[in-house]
Amino acid sequence: MRATDAVRAIRSSARSFEESLPQAQRKRLGQFFTGLPLGALLAHLALDSGARTVIDPMAGHGDLLDAAALTALARGTRLNRLDGIELDPETAAFCGRRMAALHADDAADNSHILTGSAFDPATIAALHTPGYDLVITNPPYVRYQSQTGNGAGVGDVRRGLSAIVDARMTGGERTLWQALVNGYSGLADLSVPAWLLSALLTRPGGRLALVVPATWRSRDYADVVRYLLLRAFRLEYIVADTQPGWFSDALVRTHLVIARRLSWDEAQMPVPARSPLPTATWLQVAPAAAGGESLVGGAFPGAEPEQDFAAWAGAANGEVPGIERRPFALDEEWHTLEQRLAHKGWFQKAENRRDTLPLFSARNARPAAIPEGLRDMLPPGTAPAHLQTLEQAGIRVSQGLRSGCNRFFYVTLAGDEEGETVTVEASDSFQNIQVRVPVAALRPVLHRQADMQAFADGRVPATRALDLFDWVLPEDQPLVAEAAEAYRKLRVSAPRVMPPELASFVRLAARTALDPKEPARFIPDLTAVRTNVRRPANGRDVPRFWYMLPAFTARHLPAIFTPRINHGTPAVALNTQPPVLIDANFSTLWAEQRQWTAHALYALFHSSWCRAAMEAAGTPLGGGALKLEATHIRQVPIPVLSDRDCERLAALGQQLAAGVPSALHQIDMFILAASLPGMNENDLKDVARHIDTRLEAACAARQRTVHDS
């Protein structure tokens, strides 16, 4: 068999190899590989004509390395080194065979596939190179919690990454990178340290090329990599897919990110000192651009469509079908990001800041940055002014109630109240048994989107949360009695003993294991339930037991709320008075200043301005819905409003809630007039129509299927 035949054969078997891997392993290790068509698109944008050394530190079965070699051959060049690291031995062996076939086909002089963790300093040391011309990878998007026994726990990864920084860097550069390594959130998935590692392996002047989910632009824990791209790299391209996307089973849209690493002479300068920053290019590729086996074969029907695509992207001339190109302003990206990071310790250390103490920072008075996505929703040339962040306005955003175990803490009304008790039905985890419980032990909770319409029509949800802070099992009563003095000092009533029927249900739950795979892990042992327990040790605290939810706060009882998954354009709902509990399926909003009443917030977030900002900030999902987390909503800038303005807004909100037809138009005009001072009424109407049109188009675009394209 000729070498070219060997390459062709192993390429054709790559997909079947991936599908043969155990599903649980694929999910645990993030083994969802890129594919050659997408790899070729990325490689043609990222591979310089002079590039000779390439690595994929999360190589999988070798799609991206193969794409880089294929790209080099198409340009008439040969790679000196084609290296990879892969954790799974079986997958690493397949990748090794694939690279051997490419080597025999004269695609590369040398290839070395290492088996092991890329975060192990010994693995990186075995590469014997200070940096690569191209680091191209599709990092694993898996949680640390799924990694056991392979050196990929959160502490293992951070320690390994820190040791790699120490081994490869010195002086101020080491200090900067250690700030990033030590600063990224422990809640981040494995992709964030993988991104940092890949950046470390890129030589100054070399390129970093990544396949990433679109959430890298919105998740709080990914801010560290957004900062890295501005501080240590020059971002060149972001390539985005559109519905239905490049990965049919992906829950979110996909981006390709290409950036060139700066020398330390360039990177040591803090970002604000470099203004103005260069402009990157944003490319939106629709399914209509595809043709044959190429994702851009329809737009570029020649023999080498990816090569033609890369040349067109760099030349910035002419339009092609199915691909939208626009500038991506890095100065705006910096202003938006800086606003988010001002009080993060790692950011202050990386930027060597001394002016960000919360009580004295002049930054608190700075106008809010306009997110790039919102700016695109506005007519060209529109110049918003006098904007503030929600934080500056005293408006808070979070997530609703996370009980830790809805199957126990959530019950459903199953009968009318009879005196001080009522019958409720437990979840199917308890065979839907019915239990009589005190009315005082229940709190109404809006749990699902399906209940929103009934709630808006004035019907209280049938779902109830078990609020057992004032109730204890008989066997726990002695601990309560011992803490009598603590209850007295805190001026809180000691809990009462549960009625027998409720106590029996709680005891049943304490002996229930919800996961058949972990029959010894009972509900009180669940991660988010066991934290309810507090054992007084100093005579000043009162005891808390596993069945007691934490005290409810404003985020659980908000003024307004919005679903975290929106199938249409984002919309908020008004809570009742007094408020009911809102579940964590919703993002919640409330205000700390009295001028922002619930109706004022309701009106504000119904404005086309805020709905456009939320649409632009949210993450489109694979099925066409929009994920709208608290971190997205916090990016919404709003106009600075006086107390009298808020009173007017509250009145309009009351009209909106009452169904007055003209209220929404008046709200739009009011908020746009405050955001775009100097515009006359006709111009403001034009802006409102433009925003509504862009909103409809954005919603339709993310809901589009391949048959619509």
mmCIF file of C-alpha atoms in Angstrom, residues 279-456:
data_model
loop_
_atom_site.group_PDB
_atom_site.id
_atom_site.type_symbol
_atom_site.label_atom_id
_atom_site.label_comp_id
_atom_site.label_asym_id
_atom_site.label_seq_id
_atom_site.Cartn_x
_atom_site.Cartn_y
_atom_site.Cartn_z
ATOM 1 C CA THR A 279 -8.664 45.668 14.906
ATOM 2 C CA ALA A 280 -9.301 41.939 14.504
ATOM 3 C CA THR A 281 -11.622 40.341 11.949
ATOM 4 C CA TRP A 282 -14.890 38.605 12.832
ATOM 5 C CA LEU A 283 -16.125 36.082 10.245
ATOM 6 C CA GLN A 284 -19.587 34.527 10.437
ATOM 7 C CA VAL A 285 -19.869 31.373 8.322
ATOM 8 C CA ALA A 286 -23.355 30.120 7.474
ATOM 9 C CA PRO A 287 -24.232 26.623 6.196
ATOM 10 C CA ALA A 288 -24.893 28.217 2.793
ATOM 11 C CA ALA A 289 -21.109 28.726 2.425
ATOM 12 C CA ALA A 290 -20.465 24.962 2.452
ATOM 13 C CA GLY A 291 -20.018 22.839 -0.638
ATOM 14 C CA GLY A 292 -18.716 19.328 -1.228
ATOM 15 C CA GLU A 293 -16.502 18.264 1.667
ATOM 16 C CA SER A 294 -15.532 21.854 2.524
ATOM 17 C CA LEU A 295 -17.274 24.165 4.979
ATOM 18 C CA VAL A 296 -16.588 27.019 2.536
ATOM 19 C CA GLY A 297 -16.736 25.102 -0.752
ATOM 20 C CA GLY A 298 -19.907 26.852 -1.864
ATOM 21 C CA ALA A 299 -18.477 30.319 -1.262
ATOM 22 C CA PHE A 300 -15.119 29.377 -2.833
ATOM 23 C CA PRO A 301 -15.761 26.699 -5.454
ATOM 24 C CA GLY A 302 -12.138 26.335 -6.622
ATOM 25 C CA ALA A 303 -9.770 23.398 -6.067
ATOM 26 C CA GLU A 304 -8.532 24.752 -2.685
ATOM 27 C CA PRO A 305 -11.544 26.458 -1.026
ATOM 28 C CA GLU A 306 -9.944 26.802 2.431
ATOM 29 C CA GLN A 307 -6.837 28.396 0.936
ATOM 30 C CA ASP A 308 -9.001 30.812 -1.053
ATOM 31 C CA PHE A 309 -11.039 31.559 2.052
ATOM 32 C CA ALA A 310 -7.898 32.408 4.062
ATOM 33 C CA ALA A 311 -6.602 34.664 1.293
ATOM 34 C CA TRP A 312 -9.953 36.460 1.072
ATOM 35 C CA ALA A 313 -10.172 36.880 4.856
ATOM 36 C CA GLY A 314 -6.757 38.552 4.928
ATOM 37 C CA ALA A 315 -7.244 40.753 1.864
ATOM 38 C CA ALA A 316 -10.540 42.338 3.005
ATOM 39 C CA ASN A 317 -12.044 42.842 -0.457
ATOM 40 C CA GLY A 318 -15.385 41.848 -1.916
ATOM 41 C CA GLU A 319 -18.311 39.874 -0.538
ATOM 42 C CA VAL A 320 -18.959 36.143 -0.842
ATOM 43 C CA PRO A 321 -22.193 34.212 -0.297
ATOM 44 C CA GLY A 322 -22.783 32.717 3.126
ATOM 45 C CA ILE A 323 -19.957 34.547 4.917
ATOM 46 C CA GLU A 324 -20.251 37.840 6.777
ATOM 47 C CA ARG A 325 -17.085 39.787 7.604
ATOM 48 C CA ARG A 326 -16.859 42.711 9.996
ATOM 49 C CA PRO A 327 -14.178 44.420 12.082
ATOM 50 C CA PHE A 328 -13.848 43.410 15.721
ATOM 51 C CA ALA A 329 -12.692 46.428 17.714
ATOM 52 C CA LEU A 330 -10.159 45.328 20.324
ATOM 53 C CA ASP A 331 -10.321 48.712 22.081
ATOM 54 C CA GLU A 332 -14.029 48.087 22.720
ATOM 55 C CA GLU A 333 -13.246 44.531 23.788
ATOM 56 C CA TRP A 334 -10.720 45.893 26.285
ATOM 57 C CA HIS A 335 -13.096 48.527 27.703
ATOM 58 C CA THR A 336 -15.830 45.938 28.214
ATOM 59 C CA LEU A 337 -13.455 43.437 29.793
ATOM 60 C CA GLU A 338 -11.698 45.995 32.000
ATOM 61 C CA GLN A 339 -15.064 46.989 33.427
ATOM 62 C CA ARG A 340 -15.757 43.366 34.392
ATOM 63 C CA LEU A 341 -12.316 42.734 35.882
ATOM 64 C CA ALA A 342 -11.634 45.930 37.811
ATOM 65 C CA HIS A 343 -11.878 44.358 41.268
ATOM 66 C CA LYS A 344 -10.410 40.931 40.492
ATOM 67 C CA GLY A 345 -7.205 40.354 42.440
ATOM 68 C CA TRP A 346 -5.442 38.493 39.629
ATOM 69 C CA PHE A 347 -6.241 41.327 37.219
ATOM 70 C CA GLN A 348 -4.858 43.977 39.558
ATOM 71 C CA LYS A 349 -1.696 41.909 39.939
ATOM 72 C CA ALA A 350 -1.330 41.279 36.196
ATOM 73 C CA GLU A 351 -1.871 44.943 35.315
ATOM 74 C CA ASN A 352 0.128 46.154 38.339
ATOM 75 C CA ARG A 353 -2.819 48.262 39.491
ATOM 76 C CA ARG A 354 -2.844 50.287 42.694
ATOM 77 C CA ASP A 355 -6.011 52.333 42.140
ATOM 78 C CA THR A 356 -8.802 49.837 42.518
ATOM 79 C CA LEU A 357 -9.690 49.847 46.208
ATOM 80 C CA PRO A 358 -13.505 49.646 46.225
ATOM 81 C CA LEU A 359 -14.086 52.736 48.383
ATOM 82 C CA PHE A 360 -11.679 55.044 46.586
ATOM 83 C CA SER A 361 -11.584 53.909 42.962
ATOM 84 C CA ALA A 362 -12.312 56.573 40.410
ATOM 85 C CA ARG A 363 -13.360 53.711 38.123
ATOM 86 C CA ASN A 364 -16.739 53.566 39.824
ATOM 87 C CA ALA A 365 -17.640 56.850 38.126
ATOM 88 C CA ARG A 366 -16.559 55.785 34.628
ATOM 89 C CA PRO A 367 -19.318 55.446 32.042
ATOM 90 C CA ALA A 368 -20.266 51.918 31.122
ATOM 91 C CA ALA A 369 -18.710 50.353 28.052
ATOM 92 C CA ILE A 370 -21.067 49.414 25.229
ATOM 93 C CA PRO A 371 -20.681 45.701 24.470
ATOM 94 C CA GLU A 372 -19.731 45.023 20.883
ATOM 95 C CA GLY A 373 -22.846 42.890 20.318
ATOM 96 C CA LEU A 374 -25.174 45.682 21.466
ATOM 97 C CA ARG A 375 -23.382 48.211 19.290
ATOM 98 C CA ASP A 376 -24.108 45.960 16.299
ATOM 99 C CA MET A 377 -27.821 46.114 17.161
ATOM 100 C CA LEU A 378 -27.821 49.922 16.813
ATOM 101 C CA PRO A 379 -27.927 51.909 13.561
ATOM 102 C CA PRO A 380 -24.457 52.815 12.199
ATOM 103 C CA GLY A 381 -23.140 56.051 13.651
ATOM 104 C CA THR A 382 -25.346 55.943 16.745
ATOM 105 C CA ALA A 383 -23.506 57.414 19.738
ATOM 106 C CA PRO A 384 -24.967 56.394 23.123
ATOM 107 C CA ALA A 385 -23.909 58.527 26.089
ATOM 108 C CA HIS A 386 -24.365 58.831 29.854
ATOM 109 C CA LEU A 387 -24.495 55.082 30.412
ATOM 110 C CA GLN A 388 -23.850 53.195 33.639
ATOM 111 C CA THR A 389 -23.439 49.575 34.631
ATOM 112 C CA LEU A 390 -26.176 47.780 36.517
ATOM 113 C CA GLU A 391 -23.812 47.612 39.480
ATOM 114 C CA GLN A 392 -23.381 51.384 39.446
ATOM 115 C CA ALA A 393 -27.165 51.760 39.351
ATOM 116 C CA GLY A 394 -27.542 49.489 42.386
ATOM 117 C CA ILE A 395 -29.281 46.767 40.364
ATOM 118 C CA ARG A 396 -28.179 43.254 41.248
ATOM 119 C CA VAL A 397 -28.369 40.113 39.119
ATOM 120 C CA SER A 398 -27.990 36.519 40.238
ATOM 121 C CA GLN A 399 -29.624 33.125 39.954
ATOM 122 C CA GLY A 400 -32.671 31.795 41.741
ATOM 123 C CA LEU A 401 -32.958 29.072 44.362
ATOM 124 C CA ARG A 402 -30.713 26.019 44.152
ATOM 125 C CA SER A 403 -32.077 23.617 46.730
ATOM 126 C CA GLY A 404 -29.358 21.013 46.208
ATOM 127 C CA CYS A 405 -32.004 18.302 45.843
ATOM 128 C CA ASN A 406 -35.268 19.362 44.225
ATOM 129 C CA ARG A 407 -36.521 15.791 44.377
ATOM 130 C CA PHE A 408 -36.762 16.142 48.149
ATOM 131 C CA PHE A 409 -37.170 19.859 48.793
ATOM 132 C CA TYR A 410 -39.796 20.449 46.072
ATOM 133 C CA VAL A 411 -43.282 19.028 46.547
ATOM 134 C CA THR A 412 -46.605 19.672 44.810
ATOM 135 C CA LEU A 413 -49.895 20.699 46.416
ATOM 136 C CA ALA A 414 -52.301 17.771 46.299
ATOM 137 C CA GLY A 415 -55.251 19.099 48.282
ATOM 138 C CA ASP A 416 -56.801 22.090 49.988
ATOM 139 C CA GLU A 417 -55.672 23.455 53.307
ATOM 140 C CA GLU A 418 -57.344 21.891 56.316
ATOM 141 C CA GLY A 419 -56.657 24.076 59.279
ATOM 142 C CA GLU A 420 -52.893 24.431 59.633
ATOM 143 C CA THR A 421 -51.933 21.513 57.398
ATOM 144 C CA VAL A 422 -52.161 20.613 53.731
ATOM 145 C CA THR A 423 -51.526 17.497 51.653
ATOM 146 C CA VAL A 424 -48.545 17.566 49.284
ATOM 147 C CA GLU A 425 -47.220 15.039 46.798
ATOM 148 C CA ALA A 426 -43.538 14.103 46.802
ATOM 149 C CA SER A 427 -41.515 13.503 43.642
ATOM 150 C CA ASP A 428 -41.345 10.188 41.816
ATOM 151 C CA SER A 429 -38.108 9.477 43.699
ATOM 152 C CA PHE A 430 -40.485 8.764 46.600
ATOM 153 C CA GLN A 431 -43.146 7.054 44.452
ATOM 154 C CA ASN A 432 -45.215 10.265 44.549
ATOM 155 C CA ILE A 433 -46.361 9.551 48.092
ATOM 156 C CA GLN A 434 -48.706 12.065 49.702
ATOM 157 C CA VAL A 435 -47.836 13.660 53.032
ATOM 158 C CA ARG A 436 -49.680 16.083 55.281
ATOM 159 C CA VAL A 437 -47.380 18.919 56.316
ATOM 160 C CA PRO A 438 -47.817 22.228 58.139
ATOM 161 C CA VAL A 439 -48.761 25.092 55.812
ATOM 162 C CA ALA A 440 -46.080 27.128 57.596
ATOM 163 C CA ALA A 441 -43.412 24.699 56.346
ATOM 164 C CA LEU A 442 -44.139 25.444 52.671
ATOM 165 C CA ARG A 443 -43.142 28.307 50.381
ATOM 166 C CA PRO A 444 -44.528 28.772 46.844
ATOM 167 C CA VAL A 445 -41.787 28.454 44.220
ATOM 168 C CA LEU A 446 -41.841 29.112 40.479
ATOM 169 C CA HIS A 447 -39.896 26.122 39.234
ATOM 170 C CA ARG A 448 -40.340 25.810 35.453
ATOM 171 C CA GLN A 449 -40.892 28.015 32.427
ATOM 172 C CA ALA A 450 -44.074 26.077 31.727
ATOM 173 C CA ASP A 451 -45.613 27.695 34.816
ATOM 174 C CA MET A 452 -44.826 31.272 33.752
ATOM 175 C CA GLN A 453 -48.006 32.017 31.836
ATOM 176 C CA ALA A 454 -50.220 30.830 34.674
ATOM 177 C CA PHE A 455 -48.090 32.858 37.069
ATOM 178 C CA ALA A 456 -48.472 35.964 34.887
#
